[in-house]
mmCIF file of C-alpha atoms in Angstrom:
data_model
loop_
_atom_site.group_PDB
_atom_site.id
_atom_site.type_symbol
_atom_site.label_atom_id
_atom_site.label_comp_id
_atom_site.label_asym_id
_atom_site.label_seq_id
_atom_site.Cartn_x
_atom_site.Cartn_y
_atom_site.Cartn_z
ATOM 1 C CA MET A 9 24.576 14.510 -32.630
ATOM 2 C CA LYS A 10 22.368 11.582 -33.583
ATOM 3 C CA HIS A 11 21.352 10.454 -30.096
ATOM 4 C CA TYR A 12 20.242 12.365 -27.034
ATOM 5 C CA ASP A 13 23.001 10.801 -24.875
ATOM 6 C CA THR A 14 25.315 7.793 -24.759
ATOM 7 C CA ARG A 15 22.933 5.851 -22.536
ATOM 8 C CA GLU A 16 20.707 5.214 -25.552
ATOM 9 C CA THR A 17 23.388 3.096 -27.248
ATOM 10 C CA ARG A 18 24.655 1.176 -24.214
ATOM 11 C CA ASP A 19 25.166 -2.550 -24.257
ATOM 12 C CA PRO A 20 21.725 -3.953 -23.284
ATOM 13 C CA GLN A 21 23.201 -6.119 -20.544
ATOM 14 C CA GLN A 22 24.961 -3.102 -19.042
ATOM 15 C CA ARG A 23 21.681 -1.155 -19.093
ATOM 16 C CA GLU A 24 19.873 -4.000 -17.352
ATOM 17 C CA ARG A 25 22.577 -4.182 -14.682
ATOM 18 C CA ASP A 26 22.396 -0.425 -14.151
ATOM 19 C CA LEU A 27 18.604 -0.403 -13.806
ATOM 20 C CA LEU A 28 18.540 -3.333 -11.394
ATOM 21 C CA THR A 29 21.396 -1.817 -9.377
ATOM 22 C CA ARG A 30 19.359 1.373 -8.930
ATOM 23 C CA LEU A 31 16.150 -0.501 -8.089
ATOM 24 C CA PRO A 32 16.795 -1.429 -4.404
ATOM 25 C CA ALA A 33 17.630 2.167 -3.516
ATOM 26 C CA GLN A 34 14.434 3.363 -5.199
ATOM 27 C CA ILE A 35 12.342 0.850 -3.264
ATOM 28 C CA ALA A 36 14.034 1.851 -0.008
ATOM 29 C CA HIS A 37 13.430 5.521 -0.841
ATOM 30 C CA ALA A 38 9.748 4.842 -1.580
ATOM 31 C CA LYS A 39 9.308 2.971 1.693
ATOM 32 C CA ALA A 40 10.971 5.767 3.663
ATOM 33 C CA ASN A 41 9.259 8.738 2.006
ATOM 34 C CA ALA A 42 5.948 7.564 0.506
ATOM 35 C CA PRO A 43 3.562 6.282 3.226
ATOM 36 C CA ALA A 44 1.584 4.100 0.822
ATOM 37 C CA PHE A 45 4.691 2.131 -0.125
ATOM 38 C CA ALA A 46 5.755 1.907 3.502
ATOM 39 C CA LYS A 47 2.541 -0.027 4.038
ATOM 40 C CA LEU A 48 2.395 -2.005 0.781
ATOM 41 C CA LEU A 49 6.043 -3.103 0.927
ATOM 42 C CA ALA A 50 6.336 -3.412 4.701
ATOM 43 C CA GLU A 51 7.581 -7.011 4.462
ATOM 44 C CA VAL A 52 9.886 -6.389 1.495
ATOM 45 C CA ASP A 53 13.644 -6.082 1.968
ATOM 46 C CA PRO A 54 14.710 -3.607 -0.754
ATOM 47 C CA GLU A 55 18.143 -5.191 -0.985
ATOM 48 C CA SER A 56 16.515 -8.452 -2.094
ATOM 49 C CA VAL A 57 14.883 -6.912 -5.169
ATOM 50 C CA THR A 58 17.781 -7.076 -7.593
ATOM 51 C CA THR A 59 16.261 -9.178 -10.390
ATOM 52 C CA ARG A 60 13.193 -8.965 -12.600
ATOM 53 C CA GLU A 61 11.920 -12.139 -10.966
ATOM 54 C CA ALA A 62 12.083 -10.461 -7.555
ATOM 55 C CA LEU A 63 10.423 -7.340 -8.929
ATOM 56 C CA ALA A 64 7.597 -9.476 -10.342
ATOM 57 C CA GLY A 65 6.865 -10.644 -6.793
ATOM 58 C CA LEU A 66 5.849 -7.132 -5.693
ATOM 59 C CA PRO A 67 2.216 -6.006 -5.934
ATOM 60 C CA VAL A 68 0.963 -4.114 -8.972
ATOM 61 C CA ILE A 69 -0.629 -0.727 -8.267
ATOM 62 C CA ARG A 70 -3.108 -0.197 -11.075
ATOM 63 C CA LYS A 71 -4.191 3.195 -12.254
ATOM 64 C CA SER A 72 -7.797 2.133 -11.754
ATOM 65 C CA GLU A 73 -7.025 1.523 -8.068
ATOM 66 C CA LEU A 74 -5.070 4.731 -7.566
ATOM 67 C CA LEU A 75 -8.244 6.853 -7.712
ATOM 68 C CA GLU A 76 -9.729 5.158 -4.651
ATOM 69 C CA LEU A 77 -6.412 5.238 -2.833
ATOM 70 C CA GLN A 78 -6.107 8.970 -3.456
ATOM 71 C CA LYS A 79 -9.653 9.559 -2.196
ATOM 72 C CA ALA A 80 -8.664 7.876 1.047
ATOM 73 C CA ALA A 81 -5.465 9.914 1.433
ATOM 74 C CA ARG A 82 -5.415 13.196 -0.449
ATOM 75 C CA PRO A 83 -3.734 14.480 -2.439
ATOM 76 C CA PHE A 84 -1.553 11.643 -3.806
ATOM 77 C CA GLY A 85 -2.697 8.565 -1.898
ATOM 78 C CA GLY A 86 0.592 8.491 -0.024
ATOM 79 C CA PHE A 87 2.560 7.603 -3.159
ATOM 80 C CA ALA A 88 4.429 10.888 -3.645
ATOM 81 C CA ALA A 89 7.689 11.688 -1.864
ATOM 82 C CA VAL A 90 7.372 15.476 -2.185
ATOM 83 C CA LYS A 91 5.396 18.017 -0.163
ATOM 84 C CA TRP A 92 4.082 21.501 -0.985
ATOM 85 C CA GLY A 93 6.819 24.068 -1.375
ATOM 86 C CA ARG A 94 10.044 24.333 -3.319
ATOM 87 C CA ASP A 95 10.185 20.643 -4.139
ATOM 88 C CA CYS A 96 6.690 20.545 -5.683
ATOM 89 C CA ARG A 97 6.356 23.213 -8.337
ATOM 90 C CA ARG A 98 2.896 22.301 -9.632
ATOM 91 C CA VAL A 99 0.060 19.862 -8.959
ATOM 92 C CA PHE A 100 -2.256 18.701 -11.729
ATOM 93 C CA ALA A 101 -5.619 16.943 -11.925
ATOM 94 C CA SER A 102 -6.303 14.338 -14.585
ATOM 95 C CA PRO A 103 -9.829 12.999 -15.167
ATOM 96 C CA GLY A 104 -11.060 11.087 -12.136
ATOM 97 C CA PRO A 105 -9.780 13.266 -10.585
ATOM 98 C CA LEU A 106 -6.303 11.872 -10.180
ATOM 99 C CA TYR A 107 -3.739 14.287 -8.783
ATOM 100 C CA GLU A 108 -0.114 14.299 -9.949
ATOM 101 C CA PRO A 109 2.846 16.280 -8.615
ATOM 102 C CA GLU A 110 5.421 18.027 -10.755
ATOM 103 C CA SER A 111 8.678 18.709 -8.987
ATOM 104 C CA ALA A 112 11.224 21.425 -9.720
ATOM 105 C CA ARG A 113 13.506 18.871 -11.395
ATOM 106 C CA ILE A 114 14.571 19.936 -14.925
ATOM 107 C CA ASP A 115 12.680 17.941 -17.577
ATOM 108 C CA TYR A 116 10.694 16.295 -14.787
ATOM 109 C CA TYR A 117 8.702 14.098 -17.203
ATOM 110 C CA ARG A 118 11.860 13.136 -19.179
ATOM 111 C CA LEU A 119 10.237 13.951 -22.533
ATOM 112 C CA ALA A 120 13.256 15.867 -23.851
ATOM 113 C CA ARG A 121 14.659 12.535 -25.024
ATOM 114 C CA ALA A 122 11.549 11.886 -27.109
ATOM 115 C CA LEU A 123 11.451 15.404 -28.561
ATOM 116 C CA PHE A 124 15.112 15.064 -29.525
ATOM 117 C CA ALA A 125 14.338 11.827 -31.366
ATOM 118 C CA ALA A 126 11.584 13.724 -33.186
ATOM 119 C CA GLY A 127 14.137 16.248 -34.440
ATOM 120 C CA PHE A 128 13.555 19.087 -31.955
ATOM 121 C CA ARG A 129 16.681 21.144 -31.346
ATOM 122 C CA GLU A 130 17.875 24.269 -29.582
ATOM 123 C CA GLY A 131 16.548 27.359 -31.327
ATOM 124 C CA ASP A 132 13.244 25.819 -32.440
ATOM 125 C CA LEU A 133 10.003 27.702 -31.774
ATOM 126 C CA VAL A 134 7.488 25.169 -30.508
ATOM 127 C CA HIS A 135 3.754 25.788 -30.910
ATOM 128 C CA ASN A 136 2.434 23.784 -27.933
ATOM 129 C CA THR A 137 -1.280 22.978 -28.200
ATOM 130 C CA PHE A 138 -1.584 20.638 -25.239
ATOM 131 C CA SER A 139 -3.739 21.845 -22.362
ATOM 132 C CA TYR A 140 -2.156 24.168 -19.814
ATOM 133 C CA HIS A 141 -4.895 23.929 -17.207
ATOM 134 C CA PHE A 142 -5.805 21.075 -14.847
ATOM 135 C CA THR A 143 -3.948 18.334 -16.766
ATOM 136 C CA PRO A 144 -0.138 18.265 -17.081
ATOM 137 C CA ALA A 145 0.161 17.695 -20.843
ATOM 138 C CA GLY A 146 1.069 21.309 -21.658
ATOM 139 C CA SER A 147 3.707 21.425 -18.940
ATOM 140 C CA MET A 148 5.062 18.014 -19.955
ATOM 141 C CA MET A 149 5.863 19.304 -23.420
ATOM 142 C CA GLU A 150 7.004 22.765 -22.355
ATOM 143 C CA THR A 151 9.499 21.561 -19.736
ATOM 144 C CA ALA A 152 10.966 19.098 -22.251
ATOM 145 C CA ALA A 153 11.270 21.739 -24.949
ATOM 146 C CA HIS A 154 12.937 24.140 -22.516
ATOM 147 C CA ALA A 155 15.420 21.430 -21.552
ATOM 148 C CA LEU A 156 16.454 21.229 -25.216
ATOM 149 C CA GLY A 157 16.827 25.010 -25.521
ATOM 150 C CA CYS A 158 13.625 25.567 -27.492
ATOM 151 C CA THR A 159 11.310 28.569 -27.182
ATOM 152 C CA VAL A 160 7.651 27.706 -26.538
ATOM 153 C CA PHE A 161 4.466 29.464 -27.587
ATOM 154 C CA PRO A 162 1.847 28.249 -25.038
ATOM 155 C CA ALA A 163 -1.051 27.986 -27.471
ATOM 156 C CA GLY A 164 -3.149 25.524 -25.501
ATOM 157 C CA VAL A 165 -6.338 24.020 -26.921
ATOM 158 C CA GLY A 166 -9.129 25.478 -29.075
ATOM 159 C CA GLN A 167 -9.440 28.949 -30.636
ATOM 160 C CA THR A 168 -8.384 27.670 -34.040
ATOM 161 C CA GLU A 169 -8.418 31.006 -35.854
ATOM 162 C CA GLN A 170 -6.219 32.596 -33.189
ATOM 163 C CA GLN A 171 -3.867 29.612 -33.439
ATOM 164 C CA VAL A 172 -3.524 30.199 -37.176
ATOM 165 C CA ALA A 173 -3.013 33.937 -36.634
ATOM 166 C CA ALA A 174 -0.144 33.212 -34.240
ATOM 167 C CA ILE A 175 1.389 30.807 -36.740
ATOM 168 C CA ALA A 176 1.199 33.490 -39.429
ATOM 169 C CA ASP A 177 2.866 36.053 -37.140
ATOM 170 C CA LEU A 178 5.491 33.918 -35.394
ATOM 171 C CA ALA A 179 6.234 31.179 -37.977
ATOM 172 C CA PRO A 180 6.891 28.354 -35.461
ATOM 173 C CA ASN A 181 8.721 25.434 -37.036
ATOM 174 C CA ALA A 182 7.641 22.803 -34.476
ATOM 175 C CA TYR A 183 4.284 21.551 -33.194
ATOM 176 C CA THR A 184 3.337 19.593 -30.099
ATOM 177 C CA GLY A 185 -0.199 18.331 -29.528
ATOM 178 C CA THR A 186 -2.611 15.691 -30.721
ATOM 179 C CA PRO A 187 -2.488 14.634 -34.386
ATOM 180 C CA SER A 188 -6.186 15.429 -34.847
ATOM 181 C CA PHE A 189 -5.719 19.040 -33.698
ATOM 182 C CA LEU A 190 -2.778 19.459 -36.039
ATOM 183 C CA ARG A 191 -5.044 18.398 -38.912
ATOM 184 C CA ILE A 192 -7.662 20.923 -37.764
ATOM 185 C CA ILE A 193 -5.109 23.728 -37.627
ATOM 186 C CA LEU A 194 -3.725 22.878 -41.063
ATOM 187 C CA ASP A 195 -7.227 22.797 -42.571
ATOM 188 C CA LYS A 196 -8.085 26.144 -40.988
ATOM 189 C CA ALA A 197 -4.800 27.618 -42.247
ATOM 190 C CA ASP A 198 -5.694 26.467 -45.769
ATOM 191 C CA GLU A 199 -9.140 27.998 -45.413
ATOM 192 C CA LEU A 200 -7.660 31.333 -44.310
ATOM 193 C CA GLY A 201 -4.894 31.301 -46.916
ATOM 194 C CA VAL A 202 -2.090 31.004 -44.343
ATOM 195 C CA LYS A 203 0.949 28.889 -45.175
ATOM 196 C CA SER A 204 1.975 26.514 -42.387
ATOM 197 C CA SER A 205 5.522 26.980 -41.115
ATOM 198 C CA PHE A 206 5.686 23.602 -39.358
ATOM 199 C CA THR A 207 8.442 21.227 -40.430
ATOM 200 C CA LYS A 208 8.384 18.900 -37.411
ATOM 201 C CA ALA A 209 5.776 17.649 -34.972
ATOM 202 C CA PHE A 210 5.617 15.629 -31.793
ATOM 203 C CA VAL A 211 2.193 14.076 -31.180
ATOM 204 C CA SER A 212 0.636 12.043 -28.397
ATOM 205 C CA GLY A 213 -2.679 11.381 -26.680
ATOM 206 C CA GLU A 214 -4.296 9.645 -29.668
ATOM 207 C CA ALA A 215 -3.720 6.854 -32.137
ATOM 208 C CA PHE A 216 -1.234 7.893 -34.836
ATOM 209 C CA PRO A 217 -1.623 5.509 -37.790
ATOM 210 C CA PRO A 218 0.811 5.535 -40.725
ATOM 211 C CA SER A 219 -1.836 7.092 -42.974
ATOM 212 C CA VAL A 220 -1.969 10.216 -40.793
ATOM 213 C CA ARG A 221 1.826 10.315 -40.500
ATOM 214 C CA ASP A 222 2.126 10.113 -44.290
ATOM 215 C CA ALA A 223 -0.446 12.877 -44.761
ATOM 216 C CA PHE A 224 1.665 15.170 -42.592
ATOM 217 C CA ALA A 225 4.828 14.149 -44.442
ATOM 218 C CA ALA A 226 3.135 15.124 -47.729
ATOM 219 C CA ARG A 227 2.810 18.637 -46.281
ATOM 220 C CA GLY A 228 6.486 18.734 -45.314
ATOM 221 C CA ILE A 229 5.943 17.894 -41.627
ATOM 222 C CA SER A 230 7.989 15.091 -40.071
ATOM 223 C CA ALA A 231 5.883 13.819 -37.153
ATOM 224 C CA TYR A 232 6.744 11.378 -34.376
ATOM 225 C CA GLN A 233 4.817 9.961 -31.449
ATOM 226 C CA ALA A 234 5.485 8.865 -27.878
ATOM 227 C CA TYR A 235 3.772 6.934 -25.118
ATOM 228 C CA ALA A 236 3.668 8.887 -21.858
ATOM 229 C CA THR A 237 1.348 9.258 -18.881
ATOM 230 C CA ALA A 238 0.780 12.000 -16.350
ATOM 231 C CA ASP A 239 1.880 9.660 -13.558
ATOM 232 C CA ILE A 240 5.037 8.197 -15.079
ATOM 233 C CA GLY A 241 6.090 10.711 -17.696
ATOM 234 C CA LEU A 242 7.842 9.233 -20.733
ATOM 235 C CA ILE A 243 7.503 5.467 -21.106
ATOM 236 C CA ALA A 244 8.573 4.915 -24.732
ATOM 237 C CA TYR A 245 9.142 6.969 -27.879
ATOM 238 C CA GLU A 246 9.361 6.698 -31.649
ATOM 239 C CA THR A 247 12.539 7.211 -33.658
ATOM 240 C CA GLU A 248 13.409 7.533 -37.319
ATOM 241 C CA ALA A 249 13.412 3.736 -37.613
ATOM 242 C CA ARG A 250 9.600 3.746 -37.243
ATOM 243 C CA GLU A 251 9.764 0.256 -35.752
ATOM 244 C CA GLY A 252 7.913 0.276 -32.450
ATOM 245 C CA LEU A 253 8.581 2.579 -29.510
ATOM 246 C CA ILE A 254 11.868 2.533 -27.576
ATOM 247 C CA ALA A 255 11.730 2.447 -23.775
ATOM 248 C CA ASP A 256 12.935 5.446 -21.801
ATOM 249 C CA GLU A 257 16.258 5.014 -20.022
ATOM 250 C CA ASP A 258 14.842 5.635 -16.524
ATOM 251 C CA VAL A 259 11.964 3.166 -16.347
ATOM 252 C CA ILE A 260 11.668 -0.590 -16.043
ATOM 253 C CA ILE A 261 8.910 -1.944 -18.287
ATOM 254 C CA GLU A 262 7.140 -5.249 -17.731
ATOM 255 C CA ILE A 263 4.354 -6.760 -19.829
ATOM 256 C CA VAL A 264 2.032 -8.801 -17.602
ATOM 257 C CA ARG A 265 -1.037 -10.914 -18.134
ATOM 258 C CA PRO A 266 -4.101 -8.678 -17.591
ATOM 259 C CA GLY A 267 -5.612 -9.127 -14.152
ATOM 260 C CA THR A 268 -2.342 -10.465 -12.717
ATOM 261 C CA GLY A 269 1.196 -9.316 -12.011
ATOM 262 C CA ASP A 270 2.698 -12.218 -13.971
ATOM 263 C CA PRO A 271 5.087 -11.245 -16.793
ATOM 264 C CA VAL A 272 4.358 -12.782 -20.208
ATOM 265 C CA GLY A 273 6.810 -13.928 -22.833
ATOM 266 C CA GLU A 274 8.421 -11.728 -25.479
ATOM 267 C CA GLY A 275 5.913 -10.900 -28.183
ATOM 268 C CA GLU A 276 2.842 -11.772 -26.117
ATOM 269 C CA VAL A 277 0.367 -8.950 -25.622
ATOM 270 C CA GLY A 278 -0.304 -7.907 -22.046
ATOM 271 C CA GLU A 279 -0.671 -4.955 -19.693
ATOM 272 C CA VAL A 280 2.163 -2.419 -19.508
ATOM 273 C CA VAL A 281 3.502 -2.223 -15.948
ATOM 274 C CA VAL A 282 6.142 0.437 -15.252
ATOM 275 C CA THR A 283 8.563 1.029 -12.393
ATOM 276 C CA THR A 284 9.939 4.553 -12.467
ATOM 277 C CA LEU A 285 13.226 5.661 -10.958
ATOM 278 C CA ASN A 286 11.806 9.152 -10.380
ATOM 279 C CA PRO A 287 12.545 9.949 -6.698
ATOM 280 C CA ASP A 288 9.725 12.494 -6.398
ATOM 281 C CA TYR A 289 6.864 10.192 -7.409
ATOM 282 C CA PRO A 290 8.423 6.734 -7.009
ATOM 283 C CA LEU A 291 5.748 4.538 -8.536
ATOM 284 C CA ILE A 292 6.771 0.876 -8.336
ATOM 285 C CA ARG A 293 5.029 -1.661 -10.572
ATOM 286 C CA PHE A 294 2.450 0.844 -11.756
ATOM 287 C CA GLY A 295 -0.164 -0.817 -13.956
ATOM 288 C CA THR A 296 -1.037 1.630 -16.731
ATOM 289 C CA GLY A 297 -4.093 -0.278 -17.907
ATOM 290 C CA ASP A 298 -2.701 -0.188 -21.476
ATOM 291 C CA LEU A 299 -1.924 -3.193 -23.652
ATOM 292 C CA SER A 300 1.302 -3.669 -25.598
ATOM 293 C CA ALA A 301 3.978 -6.253 -26.382
ATOM 294 C CA VAL A 302 7.764 -6.396 -26.533
ATOM 295 C CA LEU A 303 9.329 -6.441 -29.991
ATOM 296 C CA ALA A 304 12.263 -8.773 -30.588
ATOM 297 C CA GLY A 305 15.659 -7.444 -31.576
ATOM 298 C CA ALA A 306 17.235 -4.004 -31.620
ATOM 299 C CA SER A 307 16.137 -0.877 -33.456
ATOM 300 C CA PRO A 308 17.928 -0.021 -36.716
ATOM 301 C CA CYS A 309 18.348 3.544 -35.393
ATOM 302 C CA GLY A 310 21.191 2.393 -33.137
ATOM 303 C CA ARG A 311 19.327 2.732 -29.828
ATOM 304 C CA THR A 312 19.595 -0.510 -27.898
ATOM 305 C CA ASN A 313 16.813 -0.357 -25.342
ATOM 306 C CA VAL A 314 13.754 -2.594 -25.289
ATOM 307 C CA ARG A 315 11.083 -1.806 -27.877
ATOM 308 C CA ILE A 316 7.330 -2.138 -27.459
ATOM 309 C CA LYS A 317 4.691 -2.155 -30.167
ATOM 310 C CA GLY A 318 2.924 0.900 -28.843
ATOM 311 C CA TRP A 319 -0.635 1.246 -27.548
ATOM 312 C CA MET A 320 -2.746 -1.807 -28.400
ATOM 313 C CA GLY A 321 -5.892 -1.217 -26.344
ATOM 314 C CA ARG A 322 -7.004 -1.267 -22.734
ATOM 315 C CA ALA A 323 -6.215 -4.048 -20.280
ATOM 316 C CA ASP A 324 -9.154 -3.395 -17.965
ATOM 317 C CA GLN A 325 -11.742 -5.634 -19.633
ATOM 318 C CA THR A 326 -14.124 -5.828 -16.689
ATOM 319 C CA THR A 327 -17.663 -6.537 -17.845
ATOM 320 C CA LYS A 328 -21.089 -6.973 -16.239
ATOM 321 C CA ILE A 329 -22.944 -10.239 -16.741
ATOM 322 C CA LYS A 330 -26.393 -10.798 -15.274
ATOM 323 C CA GLY A 331 -25.815 -7.962 -12.853
ATOM 324 C CA MET A 332 -22.413 -9.259 -11.682
ATOM 325 C CA PHE A 333 -19.028 -7.750 -12.552
ATOM 326 C CA VAL A 334 -16.474 -10.200 -13.938
ATOM 327 C CA HIS A 335 -12.806 -9.129 -13.870
ATOM 328 C CA PRO A 336 -9.718 -10.394 -15.746
ATOM 329 C CA GLY A 337 -8.233 -11.311 -12.346
ATOM 330 C CA GLN A 338 -11.045 -13.807 -11.788
ATOM 331 C CA VAL A 339 -10.291 -15.470 -15.118
ATOM 332 C CA ALA A 340 -6.604 -15.633 -14.139
ATOM 333 C CA ALA A 341 -7.594 -17.226 -10.810
ATOM 334 C CA VAL A 342 -9.519 -19.949 -12.642
ATOM 335 C CA VAL A 343 -6.532 -20.683 -14.866
ATOM 336 C CA LYS A 344 -4.161 -20.904 -11.888
ATOM 337 C CA ARG A 345 -6.320 -23.601 -10.330
ATOM 338 C CA HIS A 346 -5.887 -25.838 -13.367
ATOM 339 C CA PRO A 347 -2.273 -26.239 -14.577
ATOM 340 C CA GLU A 348 -3.501 -28.089 -17.671
ATOM 341 C CA ILE A 349 -4.722 -24.745 -19.035
ATOM 342 C CA LEU A 350 -2.019 -22.797 -20.891
ATOM 343 C CA ARG A 351 -4.059 -19.686 -21.730
ATOM 344 C CA ALA A 352 -7.726 -18.765 -21.575
ATOM 345 C CA ARG A 353 -10.226 -16.237 -22.837
ATOM 346 C CA LEU A 354 -13.728 -15.636 -21.552
ATOM 347 C CA ILE A 355 -16.144 -14.993 -24.429
ATOM 348 C CA VAL A 356 -19.362 -13.240 -23.443
ATOM 349 C CA ASP A 357 -22.258 -13.345 -25.885
ATOM 350 C CA ASN A 358 -26.058 -13.287 -25.736
ATOM 351 C CA PRO A 359 -27.806 -15.728 -28.050
ATOM 352 C CA ASP A 360 -31.544 -15.017 -27.987
ATOM 353 C CA LEU A 361 -30.627 -12.006 -25.771
ATOM 354 C CA ASN A 362 -29.636 -14.324 -22.902
ATOM 355 C CA ASP A 363 -26.189 -13.584 -21.481
ATOM 356 C CA ARG A 364 -23.778 -16.473 -21.778
ATOM 357 C CA MET A 365 -20.103 -16.791 -20.904
ATOM 358 C CA THR A 366 -17.789 -19.465 -22.253
ATOM 359 C CA LEU A 367 -14.209 -19.946 -21.102
ATOM 360 C CA HIS A 368 -12.081 -20.979 -24.092
ATOM 361 C CA CYS A 369 -9.027 -22.807 -22.751
ATOM 362 C CA GLU A 370 -5.833 -23.694 -24.579
ATOM 363 C CA THR A 371 -4.850 -27.176 -23.440
ATOM 364 C CA ALA A 372 -3.451 -30.390 -24.842
ATOM 365 C CA HIS A 373 -5.295 -32.474 -22.258
ATOM 366 C CA GLY A 374 -8.928 -31.377 -22.278
ATOM 367 C CA ASP A 375 -11.578 -33.930 -21.334
ATOM 368 C CA ASN A 376 -15.017 -33.983 -19.757
ATOM 369 C CA GLY A 377 -13.594 -34.352 -16.260
ATOM 370 C CA LEU A 378 -11.459 -31.254 -16.600
ATOM 371 C CA ALA A 379 -14.389 -29.353 -18.118
ATOM 372 C CA VAL A 380 -16.517 -30.135 -15.071
ATOM 373 C CA GLU A 381 -13.736 -29.001 -12.716
ATOM 374 C CA VAL A 382 -13.133 -25.757 -14.617
ATOM 375 C CA ALA A 383 -16.869 -25.000 -14.728
ATOM 376 C CA ALA A 384 -17.007 -25.473 -10.954
ATOM 377 C CA SER A 385 -14.121 -23.039 -10.508
ATOM 378 C CA ILE A 386 -15.858 -20.483 -12.710
ATOM 379 C CA ARG A 387 -19.019 -20.775 -10.620
ATOM 380 C CA GLU A 388 -17.113 -20.478 -7.342
ATOM 381 C CA LEU A 389 -14.970 -17.508 -8.362
ATOM 382 C CA THR A 390 -17.496 -15.458 -10.364
ATOM 383 C CA LYS A 391 -20.786 -16.633 -8.772
ATOM 384 C CA LEU A 392 -22.040 -17.230 -12.311
ATOM 385 C CA ARG A 393 -22.460 -20.316 -14.477
ATOM 386 C CA GLY A 394 -20.061 -20.604 -17.372
ATOM 387 C CA GLU A 395 -19.475 -23.043 -20.183
ATOM 388 C CA VAL A 396 -16.052 -24.474 -21.023
ATOM 389 C CA SER A 397 -14.541 -24.999 -24.451
ATOM 390 C CA PHE A 398 -11.124 -26.550 -25.098
ATOM 391 C CA VAL A 399 -8.989 -25.323 -27.998
ATOM 392 C CA ALA A 400 -5.553 -26.271 -29.308
ATOM 393 C CA PRO A 401 -2.460 -24.638 -27.786
ATOM 394 C CA GLY A 402 -1.573 -21.446 -29.622
ATOM 395 C CA SER A 403 -4.993 -20.976 -31.210
ATOM 396 C CA LEU A 404 -6.226 -18.032 -29.138
ATOM 397 C CA ALA A 405 -5.445 -14.618 -30.631
ATOM 398 C CA ASN A 406 -2.390 -12.825 -29.244
ATOM 399 C CA ASP A 407 -4.144 -9.530 -28.540
ATOM 400 C CA GLY A 408 -4.095 -9.360 -24.750
ATOM 401 C CA LYS A 409 -7.797 -9.986 -24.361
ATOM 402 C CA VAL A 410 -8.793 -12.033 -21.336
ATOM 403 C CA ILE A 411 -12.486 -11.111 -21.536
ATOM 404 C CA ASP A 412 -14.079 -10.549 -24.934
ATOM 405 C CA ASP A 413 -17.599 -9.115 -24.745
ATOM 406 C CA ILE A 414 -19.259 -9.665 -28.151
ATOM 407 C CA ARG A 415 -22.869 -9.242 -27.058
ATOM 408 C CA LYS A 416 -25.235 -7.590 -29.536
ATOM 409 C CA TYR A 417 -28.539 -5.950 -28.703
ATOM 410 C CA ASP A 418 -30.069 -5.206 -32.081
#
């Protein structure tokens, strides 16, 4: 079997209809069972949210905001729809701390699909080196592997020599963990004269450049990556095509302009915003804080879902200038006041060690009058003076940056 299920090869229009048909019920469920959404979406009629345009009108809940919301209403900020007991099997703490529930649902994080694409199959012995304490990464991989019929050795992190000893004794053929730790284990195995038994690997949590992938391949290990978070679970995963990451079948992905909830065009870099159809933790328009972009066309592997480029940096570009924080949302607010501006980027530098910010604006109609108006908006919205520079449409880099801090202090 080449694909995990038939949903992966559906007609894209049918998939979109299915997702948007399920969306109103998920919003209604969140309002009824998650107190935070009952408040945030109090004025929203779930039955009216049947298009991406309607979804884009709902507020974005950013990961950076979730920490404060959880502090105000422990343990989950009112966003979870499960309570302690049979429905909530585990609770984890990610750095922050941010608390995440894991329900009793089989393959709760939906990573089995990604492991399958990486070649994991029933009967594999998986050496799982993700952490098993506090954070959910170890459980994320283990529950997915179990769903596929794999056996798991819960290796966890560290203790490299013991890891190698277990590999020598058990001969696991599959690895899950970070790519850097796999390199460490392989180097230690070489040092101890132990032959690696790994033929496949599923890596996450770090950048995975082609050079590292090729180095593993040279050792007979076929390695694939995925993009997942503790809050959402699987978002997108790599396949044998090696052309971007394919979206999971149970999430709706939007790419929005950083600091806003406004979707950008195909190919434009922006923040990844995800709506999950998970009934236990029904996050709606969850801003991950990560940058990516949608790739055009379909994957050569036969899967027909949307593809994204993968992780391209962080969307939260907040910086401090002369003692004042400046946020991407403030830059977006300036742009909205002036329809002549197509896109903008705030460049922060410090000539002669004096902080300076300049708003570079793409526009076909820049003149001194507009510059004065934009400068006034900058002053009003940020409480700081800023210069204005007009550039040609399409000249700003497509990298998702709204604020670019290039200050040097040497």
